[in-house]
Amino acid sequence: MNDLMPLTPGQHLLILNALNLTTALMGGAALLFVLLRSQVASAYRLALSLMAAAVGMACYHYWQLLGGWKAAYALQGGAYVPTGQPFADAFRYADWLGTVPLILAALMLVLDIGRRKSASLVARLAVAAVVMIGLGYVGEVQRENLGLRALWGAASCVPFAYILFVLWSELRGVLSFETPRVRELFTRLRVLLVASWSLHPLVYALPLLGLTGAPAFALGQVGHSVADICAKVFYGLMIYAVAREKTLSEEMLLGLEAPREAVRS
């Protein structure tokens, strides 16, 4: 992003803190998800590994954004002015292209719906996610032509709607076999994912709503960071909660079956 604008010290500091916090949380979450693998059954460990990879990738991209942000501005006369160094906001889209398919795959794996069906759903969701992000990026670079921005934004909503259809409709039958607690956790997970993902289109739509200038820019940068924290760190914790609950249920079931087998023998 090269069309940077002067910012007040408060606006610059707000974005700097958001990037700092997001970088730190992503890095800490990557380590946490690796450590939590031992707390779940082997069938769900790959899901946590994928989440660790997703937040690790996000940590790298946010570290790049943070460095670019520091280089892009300098304090002059009580305001932060652009130095001429570009702020590569496109790193966000590069991050989403890699991390969104990973977090969707983690969801399929933690539900343990069978290898063939899981692979099919992961492939379909990954393609939809890549198309959604690609169309959104094409619209994002249309800074002057708001009509084209709106058109590409609307187009990106089509694969987004398909992802929602899969999460709410196609997985309904799978959830009928889960415990009430797992179904409750999965409902919260879906709501968290949709709510966090919805923040990105809201930021995307700010110019279409007539919100421009430094305040809108600062709001957009913070909004993207908050959405990414929710969609990766908190989402990953929900993935762990589902995996842990299913692990405890399976251990309890095995514990009940063991005495029965002993009596039969």
XYZ file of N, CA and C in Angstrom:
795
model
N 0.851 -1.196 0.000
C 0.000 0.000 0.000
C 0.879 1.235 0.000
N 0.823 2.039 -1.045
C 1.701 3.182 -1.192
C 1.010 4.518 -0.936
N -0.314 4.535 -0.910
C -1.041 5.802 -0.733
C -1.275 6.072 0.740
N -0.175 6.127 1.502
C -0.269 6.390 2.931
C -0.518 7.865 3.158
N -1.068 8.180 4.314
C -1.438 9.558 4.638
C -0.881 9.918 6.010
N -0.696 11.212 6.296
C -0.222 11.613 7.622
C -1.189 11.153 8.710
N -0.633 10.791 9.854
C -1.423 10.306 10.985
C -1.054 11.082 12.235
N -2.003 11.181 13.153
C -1.697 11.750 14.452
C -0.891 10.728 15.250
N -0.167 11.157 16.278
C 0.571 10.196 17.104
C -0.340 9.114 17.689
N -1.566 9.495 18.059
C -2.491 8.514 18.613
C -2.890 7.461 17.592
N -3.157 7.884 16.363
C -3.536 6.939 15.311
C -2.379 6.010 14.976
N -1.187 6.559 14.874
C -0.012 5.734 14.568
C 0.242 4.729 15.677
N 0.147 5.187 16.923
C 0.397 4.302 18.058
C -0.660 3.204 18.147
N -1.899 3.533 17.826
C -2.972 2.539 17.867
C -2.690 1.401 16.894
N -2.296 1.738 15.679
C -1.987 0.706 14.679
C -0.738 -0.068 15.084
N 0.262 0.638 15.582
C 1.497 -0.024 16.018
C 1.211 -1.038 17.120
N 0.402 -0.639 18.105
C 0.071 -1.550 19.198
C -0.738 -2.751 18.702
N -1.655 -2.506 17.744
C -2.453 -3.606 17.206
C -1.572 -4.619 16.490
N -0.612 -4.137 15.705
C 0.294 -5.043 14.997
C 1.216 -5.769 15.963
N 1.706 -5.053 16.982
C 2.562 -5.675 18.002
C 1.816 -6.784 18.738
N 0.609 -6.465 19.194
C -0.181 -7.432 19.953
C -0.507 -8.660 19.113
N -0.906 -8.438 17.870
C -1.275 -9.562 17.017
C -0.077 -10.453 16.738
N 1.078 -9.857 16.481
C 2.295 -10.637 16.251
C 2.617 -11.509 17.457
N 2.561 -10.918 18.650
C 2.886 -11.651 19.873
C 1.881 -12.778 20.138
N 0.596 -12.484 19.969
C -0.422 -13.509 20.228
C -0.320 -14.666 19.239
N -0.042 -14.368 17.979
C 0.104 -15.441 16.995
C 1.301 -16.329 17.326
N 2.421 -15.710 17.692
C 3.602 -16.500 18.045
C 3.377 -17.344 19.285
N 2.752 -16.741 20.309
C 2.466 -17.502 21.528
C 1.489 -18.632 21.284
N 0.479 -18.390 20.437
C -0.507 -19.417 20.136
C 0.118 -20.594 19.392
N 1.087 -20.309 18.509
C 1.759 -21.385 17.777
C 2.432 -22.352 18.746
N 3.125 -21.807 19.725
C 3.777 -22.652 20.737
C 2.737 -23.378 21.585
N 1.682 -22.674 21.965
C 0.645 -23.267 22.815
C -0.019 -24.456 22.130
N -0.370 -24.317 20.852
C -1.066 -25.404 20.166
C -0.167 -26.633 20.001
N 1.138 -26.418 19.865
C 2.066 -27.550 19.817
C 2.074 -28.279 21.163
N 2.113 -27.516 22.249
C 2.133 -28.131 23.590
C 0.815 -28.837 23.915
N -0.292 -28.321 23.409
C -1.594 -28.913 23.719
C -1.866 -30.207 22.957
N -1.048 -30.535 21.983
C -1.261 -31.774 21.223
C -1.284 -33.001 22.124
N -0.482 -32.981 23.183
C -0.407 -34.141 24.074
C -1.659 -34.308 24.928
N -2.538 -33.293 24.945
C -3.735 -33.346 25.775
C -4.941 -33.931 25.042
N -4.776 -34.264 23.757
C -5.893 -34.799 22.983
C -5.501 -36.138 22.385
N -6.505 -36.890 21.961
C -6.259 -38.196 21.348
C -5.491 -38.029 20.039
N -4.822 -39.097 19.631
C -3.978 -39.030 18.436
C -4.773 -38.636 17.190
N -6.062 -38.977 17.154
C -6.882 -38.667 15.981
C -7.056 -37.165 15.773
N -6.858 -36.368 16.827
C -7.111 -34.930 16.742
C -5.835 -34.098 16.783
N -4.691 -34.751 16.882
C -3.441 -34.001 17.010
C -3.070 -33.272 15.731
N -3.412 -33.851 14.593
C -3.112 -33.171 13.336
C -3.870 -31.852 13.234
N -5.090 -31.813 13.769
C -5.870 -30.572 13.748
C -5.141 -29.469 14.504
N -4.569 -29.811 15.659
C -3.830 -28.808 16.428
C -2.520 -28.444 15.736
N -1.925 -29.413 15.035
C -0.706 -29.102 14.278
C -1.011 -28.100 13.164
N -2.160 -28.276 12.506
C -2.548 -27.335 11.455
C -2.802 -25.949 12.032
N -3.411 -25.891 13.212
C -3.638 -24.592 13.844
C -2.316 -23.939 14.232
N -1.360 -24.750 14.715
C -0.043 -24.209 15.047
C 0.631 -23.648 13.798
N 0.486 -24.364 12.677
C 1.065 -23.880 11.420
C 0.385 -22.594 10.963
N -0.937 -22.524 11.138
C -1.688 -21.344 10.696
C -1.277 -20.100 11.478
N -1.239 -20.209 12.805
C -0.878 -19.027 13.598
C 0.607 -18.718 13.474
N 1.445 -19.749 13.234
C 2.863 -19.495 12.992
C 3.070 -18.704 11.712
N 2.324 -19.076 10.673
C 2.381 -18.347 9.411
C 1.884 -16.916 9.597
N 0.795 -16.774 10.360
C 0.253 -15.437 10.612
C 1.238 -14.591 11.407
N 1.958 -15.204 12.350
C 2.968 -14.477 13.126
C 4.046 -13.913 12.204
N 4.494 -14.716 11.240
C 5.512 -14.251 10.301
C 4.997 -13.068 9.487
N 3.780 -13.187 8.965
C 3.245 -12.114 8.131
C 3.021 -10.830 8.940
N 2.559 -10.980 10.173
C 2.364 -9.783 10.993
C 3.707 -9.173 11.413
N 4.711 -10.002 11.570
C 6.039 -9.475 11.864
C 6.542 -8.640 10.683
N 6.237 -9.114 9.463
C 6.582 -8.347 8.274
C 5.789 -7.035 8.217
N 4.497 -7.107 8.529
C 3.676 -5.893 8.553
C 4.196 -4.903 9.591
N 4.582 -5.408 10.751
C 5.082 -4.545 11.821
C 6.352 -3.826 11.389
N 7.267 -4.579 10.778
C 8.494 -3.949 10.299
C 8.226 -2.914 9.225
N 7.311 -3.240 8.319
C 6.958 -2.292 7.264
C 6.306 -1.045 7.817
N 5.500 -1.209 8.862
C 4.826 -0.067 9.465
C 5.816 0.888 10.113
N 6.800 0.334 10.803
C 7.805 1.176 11.447
C 8.622 1.956 10.421
N 8.879 1.319 9.270
C 9.687 1.981 8.248
C 8.890 2.988 7.425
N 7.569 2.827 7.415
C 6.731 3.643 6.520
C 6.449 5.035 7.055
N 6.700 5.267 8.362
C 6.360 6.563 8.960
C 7.515 7.118 9.783
N 7.562 8.433 9.870
C 8.528 9.127 10.717
C 7.822 10.312 11.377
N 8.210 10.592 12.597
C 7.599 11.689 13.353
C 8.228 13.007 12.932
N 7.384 13.906 12.447
C 7.850 15.242 12.034
C 6.816 16.283 12.440
N 7.252 17.252 13.210
C 6.369 18.349 13.587
C 5.125 17.930 14.331
N 5.232 16.919 15.163
C 4.097 16.474 15.961
C 3.138 15.544 15.246
N 3.458 15.117 14.014
C 2.604 14.189 13.267
C 3.483 13.138 12.605
N 2.912 11.996 12.346
C 3.628 10.934 11.637
C 3.332 11.063 10.145
N 4.391 11.216 9.368
C 4.249 11.409 7.927
C 4.915 10.241 7.204
N 4.412 9.899 6.009
C 5.008 8.792 5.248
C 6.454 9.085 4.863
N 7.296 8.073 4.956
C 8.707 8.206 4.600
C 8.954 7.907 3.126
N 7.970 7.352 2.460
C 8.161 6.910 1.088
C 8.360 5.416 0.973
N 8.621 4.771 2.115
C 8.733 3.310 2.132
C 7.323 2.712 2.080
N 7.093 1.716 1.229
C 5.741 1.151 1.112
C 5.373 0.304 2.326
N 4.116 0.353 2.673
C 3.562 -0.514 3.718
C 2.800 -1.622 2.996
N 3.358 -2.832 3.001
C 2.823 -3.938 2.202
C 1.614 -4.563 2.885
N 0.500 -3.869 2.804
C -0.734 -4.383 3.402
C -1.209 -5.666 2.715
N -0.675 -5.926 1.505
C -1.043 -7.143 0.777
C -0.570 -8.401 1.494
N 0.336 -8.248 2.476
C 0.747 -9.402 3.271
C -0.456 -10.066 3.934
N -1.483 -9.286 4.233
C -2.679 -9.862 4.853
C -3.317 -10.884 3.912
N -3.424 -10.526 2.642
C -4.047 -11.443 1.686
C -3.178 -12.677 1.468
N -1.864 -12.494 1.453
C -0.960 -13.637 1.349
C -1.135 -14.552 2.553
N -1.311 -13.946 3.720
C -1.526 -14.729 4.938
C -2.836 -15.506 4.861
N -3.903 -14.854 4.446
C -5.203 -15.525 4.387
C -5.208 -16.668 3.384
N -4.499 -16.501 2.268
C -4.438 -17.579 1.277
C -3.847 -18.852 1.873
N -2.899 -18.692 2.794
C -2.286 -19.862 3.413
C -3.007 -20.362 4.647
N -3.527 -19.432 5.454
C -4.054 -19.835 6.760
C -5.521 -20.257 6.737
N -6.334 -19.636 5.886
C -7.758 -19.978 5.878
C -7.996 -21.440 5.507
N -7.364 -21.965 4.440
C -7.537 -23.401 4.181
C -7.072 -24.278 5.344
N -6.028 -23.857 6.049
C -5.532 -24.650 7.174
C -6.539 -24.710 8.319
N -7.145 -23.583 8.651
C -8.076 -23.600 9.776
C -9.372 -24.325 9.416
N -9.762 -24.286 8.146
C -10.931 -25.052 7.726
C -10.626 -26.550 7.748
N -9.408 -26.920 7.346
C -9.008 -28.326 7.400
C -8.962 -28.815 8.846
N -8.492 -27.967 9.765
C -8.459 -28.348 11.180
C -9.858 -28.643 11.700
N -10.822 -27.874 11.240
C -12.206 -28.095 11.661
C -12.715 -29.447 11.193
N -12.436 -29.802 9.935
C -12.882 -31.096 9.414
C -12.213 -32.246 10.170
N -10.933 -32.073 10.487
C -10.197 -33.141 11.161
C -10.684 -33.357 12.591
N -11.007 -32.279 13.275
C -11.419 -32.432 14.670
C -12.805 -33.067 14.777
N -13.596 -32.936 13.704
C -14.904 -33.584 13.705
C -14.800 -35.071 13.410
N -13.650 -35.488 12.819
C -13.404 -36.909 12.557
C -14.565 -37.530 11.786
N -14.832 -37.008 10.591
C -15.997 -37.439 9.819
C -15.665 -38.490 8.765
N -14.471 -39.034 8.838
C -14.077 -40.041 7.858
C -13.112 -39.450 6.852
N -12.108 -40.251 6.490
C -11.033 -39.738 5.648
C -11.537 -39.259 4.293
N -12.374 -40.075 3.633
C -12.803 -39.721 2.280
C -13.672 -38.462 2.291
N -14.674 -38.421 3.176
C -15.560 -37.268 3.215
C -14.820 -36.029 3.693
N -13.931 -36.212 4.657
C -13.162 -35.077 5.166
C -12.287 -34.485 4.072
N -11.627 -35.338 3.291
C -10.762 -34.861 2.214
C -11.574 -34.096 1.170
N -12.770 -34.597 0.866
C -13.627 -33.929 -0.114
C -14.061 -32.554 0.379
N -14.486 -32.490 1.635
C -14.935 -31.214 2.180
C -13.785 -30.213 2.289
N -12.620 -30.697 2.720
C -11.462 -29.811 2.839
C -11.104 -29.224 1.480
N -11.100 -30.069 0.443
C -10.757 -29.590 -0.899
C -11.757 -28.542 -1.374
N -13.046 -28.806 -1.173
C -14.077 -27.868 -1.625
C -14.002 -26.554 -0.854
N -13.816 -26.643 0.445
C -13.738 -25.430 1.256
C -12.473 -24.638 0.951
N -11.366 -25.340 0.717
C -10.115 -24.653 0.407
C -10.224 -23.881 -0.903
N -10.815 -24.517 -1.913
C -10.996 -23.838 -3.201
C -11.891 -22.612 -3.032
N -12.982 -22.779 -2.281
C -13.899 -21.656 -2.053
C -13.194 -20.525 -1.319
N -12.361 -20.879 -0.342
C -11.653 -19.858 0.427
C -10.658 -19.096 -0.453
N -9.920 -19.806 -1.297
C -8.941 -19.164 -2.177
C -9.641 -18.228 -3.167
N -10.767 -18.695 -3.727
C -11.519 -17.850 -4.660
C -12.040 -16.608 -3.940
N -12.569 -16.789 -2.739
C -13.089 -15.669 -1.960
C -12.000 -14.621 -1.699
N -10.828 -15.076 -1.274
C -9.740 -14.161 -0.959
C -9.202 -13.501 -2.228
N -9.082 -14.283 -3.306
C -8.583 -13.730 -4.566
C -9.490 -12.648 -5.113
N -10.793 -12.885 -5.097
C -11.742 -11.870 -5.580
C -11.712 -10.638 -4.684
N -11.574 -10.863 -3.383
C -11.492 -9.730 -2.463
C -10.260 -8.884 -2.700
N -9.147 -9.535 -3.034
C -7.915 -8.772 -3.286
C -8.041 -7.918 -4.541
N -8.641 -8.501 -5.585
C -8.839 -7.723 -6.818
C -9.666 -6.472 -6.522
N -10.683 -6.621 -5.681
C -11.487 -5.467 -5.310
C -10.750 -4.505 -4.408
N -9.873 -5.020 -3.548
C -9.131 -4.178 -2.604
C -8.235 -3.180 -3.324
N -7.659 -3.588 -4.433
C -6.741 -2.688 -5.143
C -7.487 -1.654 -5.992
N -8.811 -1.779 -6.072
C -9.615 -0.789 -6.803
C -9.936 0.371 -5.857
N -8.976 1.217 -5.612
C -9.137 2.279 -4.623
C -9.859 3.501 -5.192
N -9.741 3.690 -6.468
C -10.355 4.860 -7.087
C -11.728 4.561 -7.666
N -11.909 3.360 -8.204
C -13.172 2.975 -8.824
C -14.018 2.204 -7.814
N -14.878 2.914 -7.107
C -15.678 2.273 -6.063
C -16.708 1.308 -6.635
N -17.135 1.553 -7.884
C -18.076 0.633 -8.516
C -17.466 -0.744 -8.703
N -16.227 -0.773 -9.208
C -15.532 -2.047 -9.378
C -15.233 -2.684 -8.023
N -14.905 -1.862 -7.048
C -14.644 -2.386 -5.705
C -15.884 -3.099 -5.167
N -17.045 -2.473 -5.339
C -18.289 -3.077 -4.880
C -18.598 -4.358 -5.652
N -18.320 -4.353 -6.964
C -18.600 -5.517 -7.796
C -17.756 -6.715 -7.381
N -16.461 -6.498 -7.219
C -15.582 -7.596 -6.815
C -15.879 -8.039 -5.379
N -16.245 -7.103 -4.529
C -16.615 -7.469 -3.165
C -17.850 -8.342 -3.127
N -18.836 -7.992 -3.963
C -20.052 -8.812 -4.042
C -19.731 -10.202 -4.578
N -18.830 -10.273 -5.563
C -18.446 -11.571 -6.126
C -17.769 -12.445 -5.076
N -16.959 -11.844 -4.208
C -16.272 -12.636 -3.183
C -17.231 -13.168 -2.128
N -18.419 -12.574 -2.049
C -19.417 -13.052 -1.081
C -20.038 -14.387 -1.505
N -19.933 -14.725 -2.798
C -20.519 -15.981 -3.284
C -19.800 -17.191 -2.691
N -18.464 -17.303 -2.804
C -17.792 -18.429 -2.142
C -17.905 -18.374 -0.622
N -17.996 -17.152 -0.071
C -18.190 -17.031 1.374
C -19.523 -17.655 1.782
N -20.564 -17.399 0.995
C -21.876 -17.992 1.274
C -21.827 -19.510 1.156
N -21.044 -20.013 0.202
C -20.910 -21.469 0.060
C -20.252 -22.078 1.299
N -19.219 -21.418 1.819
C -18.558 -21.913 3.034
C -19.547 -21.958 4.199
N -20.363 -20.926 4.320
C -21.374 -20.906 5.374
C -22.380 -22.040 5.183
N -22.755 -22.307 3.934
C -23.686 -23.396 3.643
C -23.119 -24.731 4.119
N -21.840 -24.959 3.865
C -21.210 -26.212 4.298
C -21.182 -26.306 5.817
N -20.786 -25.209 6.470
C -20.666 -25.229 7.931
C -22.010 -25.427 8.618
N -23.085 -24.907 8.022
C -24.385 -24.989 8.688
C -25.272 -26.141 8.190
N -25.142 -26.499 6.939
C -26.056 -27.492 6.367
C -25.421 -28.862 6.200
N -24.296 -28.933 5.500
C -23.719 -30.232 5.195
C -23.161 -30.941 6.418
N -22.807 -30.206 7.448
C -22.249 -30.831 8.648
C -23.318 -31.148 9.691
N -24.571 -30.830 9.375
C -25.642 -31.068 10.344
C -25.768 -32.559 10.678
N -25.684 -33.411 9.652
C -25.798 -34.843 9.884
C -24.647 -35.390 10.709
N -23.459 -34.853 10.483
C -22.286 -35.306 11.243
C -22.449 -34.981 12.716
N -22.943 -33.799 13.008
C -23.069 -33.364 14.399
C -24.124 -34.142 15.166
N -25.063 -34.766 14.455
C -26.115 -35.520 15.142
C -25.545 -36.700 15.912
N -24.337 -37.136 15.572
C -23.703 -38.254 16.262
C -22.815 -37.810 17.415
N -22.667 -36.508 17.597
C -21.802 -35.997 18.650
C -22.579 -35.809 19.947
N -21.842 -35.638 21.041
C -22.464 -35.395 22.341
C -23.038 -33.979 22.369
N -23.989 -33.715 23.259
C -24.535 -32.349 23.355
C -23.465 -31.301 23.616
N -22.460 -31.639 24.403
C -21.400 -30.676 24.706
C -20.586 -30.346 23.461
N -20.272 -31.351 22.656
C -19.528 -31.107 21.420
C -20.350 -30.264 20.460
N -21.645 -30.556 20.369
C -22.502 -29.757 19.487
C -22.556 -28.306 19.950
N -22.595 -28.111 21.268
C -22.607 -26.741 21.803
C -21.308 -26.010 21.476
N -20.181 -26.689 21.654
C -18.892 -26.074 21.355
C -18.765 -25.770 19.866
N -19.255 -26.690 19.032
C -19.164 -26.478 17.595
C -20.029 -25.294 17.167
N -21.183 -25.128 17.789
C -22.032 -23.978 17.482
C -21.310 -22.670 17.806
N -20.671 -22.627 18.964
C -19.908 -21.431 19.333
C -18.758 -21.189 18.362
N -18.113 -22.274 17.930
C -16.992 -22.154 17.015
C -17.441 -21.564 15.677
N -18.570 -22.048 15.173
C -19.083 -21.525 13.907
C -19.447 -20.050 14.021
N -20.087 -19.682 15.121
C -20.466 -18.280 15.318
C -19.221 -17.397 15.399
N -18.204 -17.867 16.126
C -16.950 -17.115 16.231
C -16.310 -16.934 14.862
N -16.286 -18.004 14.063
C -15.662 -17.925 12.750
C -16.395 -16.935 11.851
N -17.708 -17.025 11.806
C -18.482 -16.143 10.942
C -18.378 -14.692 11.411
N -18.451 -14.475 12.727
C -18.370 -13.108 13.256
C -17.014 -12.482 12.944
N -15.947 -13.247 13.124
C -14.608 -12.703 12.873
C -14.373 -12.483 11.385
N -14.818 -13.422 10.570
C -14.662 -13.239 9.125
C -15.482 -12.059 8.618
N -16.585 -11.776 9.258
C -17.450 -10.680 8.800
C -16.824 -9.315 9.040
N -15.848 -9.231 9.940
C -15.176 -7.955 10.173
C -14.380 -7.508 8.953
N -13.811 -8.459 8.219
C -13.011 -8.105 7.043
C -13.854 -7.433 5.956
N -15.040 -7.987 5.617
C -15.876 -7.275 4.636
C -16.314 -5.895 5.111
N -16.513 -5.739 6.423
C -16.893 -4.425 6.944
C -15.774 -3.417 6.714
N -14.530 -3.836 6.970
C -13.389 -2.956 6.707
C -13.279 -2.677 5.213
N -13.475 -3.702 4.419
C -13.429 -3.572 2.956
C -14.451 -2.547 2.466
N -15.602 -2.518 3.135
C -16.701 -1.661 2.682
C -16.616 -0.232 3.191
N -15.638 0.103 4.024
C -15.549 1.461 4.569
C -15.533 2.541 3.490
N -14.725 2.395 2.420
C -14.770 3.431 1.366
C -16.123 3.505 0.673
N -16.796 2.365 0.552
C -18.113 2.355 -0.087
C -19.145 3.078 0.766
N -18.886 3.147 2.072
C -19.789 3.833 2.989
C -19.425 5.309 3.157
N -18.410 5.744 2.422
C -18.004 7.145 2.491
C -17.013 7.445 3.595
N -16.480 6.410 4.255
C -15.516 6.610 5.335
C -14.111 6.507 4.772
N -13.405 7.608 4.710
C -12.063 7.641 4.162
C -11.154 8.452 5.077
N -9.909 8.617 4.664
C -8.975 9.415 5.439
C -8.305 8.625 6.543
N -7.546 9.342 7.367
C -6.748 8.712 8.415
C -7.586 7.939 9.433
N -8.721 8.476 9.931
C -9.509 7.704 10.902
C -9.993 6.360 10.348
N -10.452 6.371 9.096
C -10.925 5.126 8.481
C -9.768 4.152 8.287
N -8.602 4.677 7.910
C -7.436 3.822 7.715
C -7.039 3.148 9.030
N -7.002 3.937 10.111
C -6.653 3.371 11.419
C -7.692 2.344 11.858
N -8.959 2.642 11.650
C -10.020 1.703 12.011
C -9.883 0.403 11.228
N -9.548 0.512 9.944
C -9.400 -0.676 9.114
C -8.241 -1.545 9.566
N -7.104 -0.948 9.873
C -5.946 -1.727 10.313
C -6.211 -2.447 11.633
N -6.835 -1.759 12.558
C -7.160 -2.382 13.847
C -8.235 -3.452 13.662
N -9.213 -3.176 12.804
C -10.276 -4.144 12.553
C -9.745 -5.444 11.981
N -8.838 -5.361 11.011
C -8.233 -6.569 10.441
C -7.478 -7.356 11.512
N -6.757 -6.651 12.371
C -5.971 -7.325 13.409
C -6.875 -8.043 14.404
N -7.928 -7.362 14.845
C -8.865 -7.981 15.797
C -9.534 -9.207 15.163
N -9.931 -9.078 13.898
C -10.572 -10.201 13.212
C -9.629 -11.387 13.105
N -8.355 -11.135 12.803
C -7.396 -12.227 12.679
C -7.138 -12.909 14.024
N -7.081 -12.136 15.094
C -6.901 -12.730 16.423
C -8.068 -13.657 16.748
N -9.280 -13.203 16.487
C -10.463 -14.024 16.774
C -10.522 -15.258 15.883
N -10.205 -15.075 14.580
C -10.351 -16.160 13.607
C -9.222 -17.178 13.674
N -8.152 -16.866 14.414
C -7.034 -17.807 14.485
C -6.740 -18.235 15.925
N -6.454 -17.273 16.794
C -6.090 -17.629 18.173
C -7.297 -18.183 18.934
N -8.385 -17.413 19.007
C -9.569 -17.883 19.735
C -10.220 -19.073 19.039
N -10.220 -19.057 17.723
C -10.741 -20.196 16.960
C -9.928 -21.451 17.273
N -8.604 -21.316 17.314
C -7.759 -22.459 17.647
C -8.027 -22.999 19.040
N -8.286 -22.110 19.978
C -8.632 -22.559 21.331
C -9.955 -23.323 21.337
N -10.898 -22.915 20.479
C -12.160 -23.641 20.365
C -11.940 -25.007 19.710
N -11.041 -25.082 18.730
C -10.690 -26.366 18.121
C -10.131 -27.303 19.198
N -9.262 -26.759 20.041
C -8.715 -27.570 21.135
C -9.815 -28.015 22.095
N -10.741 -27.114 22.406
C -11.819 -27.464 23.338
C -12.666 -28.607 22.788
N -12.966 -28.581 21.496
C -13.729 -29.670 20.878
C -12.928 -30.965 20.925
N -11.646 -30.891 20.559
C -10.801 -32.082 20.564
C -10.653 -32.655 21.965
N -10.510 -31.790 22.950
C -10.353 -32.248 24.336
C -11.636 -32.901 24.837
N -12.783 -32.312 24.521
C -14.066 -32.876 24.937
C -14.285 -34.242 24.302
N -13.962 -34.376 23.024
C -14.126 -35.658 22.352
C -13.157 -36.696 22.914
N -11.969 -36.257 23.277
C -10.985 -37.162 23.878
C -11.491 -37.693 25.215
N -12.009 -36.802 26.056
C -12.532 -37.221 27.367
C -13.718 -38.162 27.202
N -14.593 -37.878 26.233
C -15.749 -38.748 25.996
C -15.304 -40.137 25.566
N -14.319 -40.211 24.689
C -13.822 -41.499 24.223
C -13.128 -42.269 25.338
N -12.378 -41.556 26.178
C -11.720 -42.212 27.302
C -12.743 -42.757 28.298
N -13.821 -41.994 28.525
C -14.879 -42.453 29.420
C -15.568 -43.689 28.856
N -15.803 -43.690 27.547
C -16.444 -44.831 26.910
C -15.572 -46.078 27.003
N -14.279 -45.903 26.784
C -13.362 -47.030 26.901
C -13.304 -47.537 28.336
N -13.379 -46.604 29.287
C -13.369 -46.998 30.693
C -14.591 -47.795 31.086
N -15.738 -47.489 30.472
C -16.956 -48.245 30.755
C -16.953 -49.604 30.082
N -16.326 -49.666 28.911
C -16.318 -50.937 28.189
C -15.319 -51.929 28.766
N -14.265 -51.425 29.402
C -13.240 -52.320 29.947
C -13.792 -53.285 30.986
N -14.589 -52.849 31.999
C -15.162 -53.798 32.961
C -16.072 -54.826 32.295
N -16.794 -54.424 31.263
C -17.682 -55.347 30.583
C -16.897 -56.466 29.918
N -15.784 -56.098 29.291
C -14.946 -57.108 28.660
C -14.338 -58.041 29.692
N -13.983 -57.471 30.864
C -13.397 -58.299 31.923
C -14.417 -59.292 32.441
N -15.696 -58.869 32.577
C -16.735 -59.771 33.069
C -16.971 -60.899 32.066
N -16.972 -60.572 30.773
C -17.208 -61.577 29.739
C -16.095 -62.616 29.718
N -14.865 -62.148 29.928
C -13.741 -63.086 29.900
C -13.706 -63.959 31.171
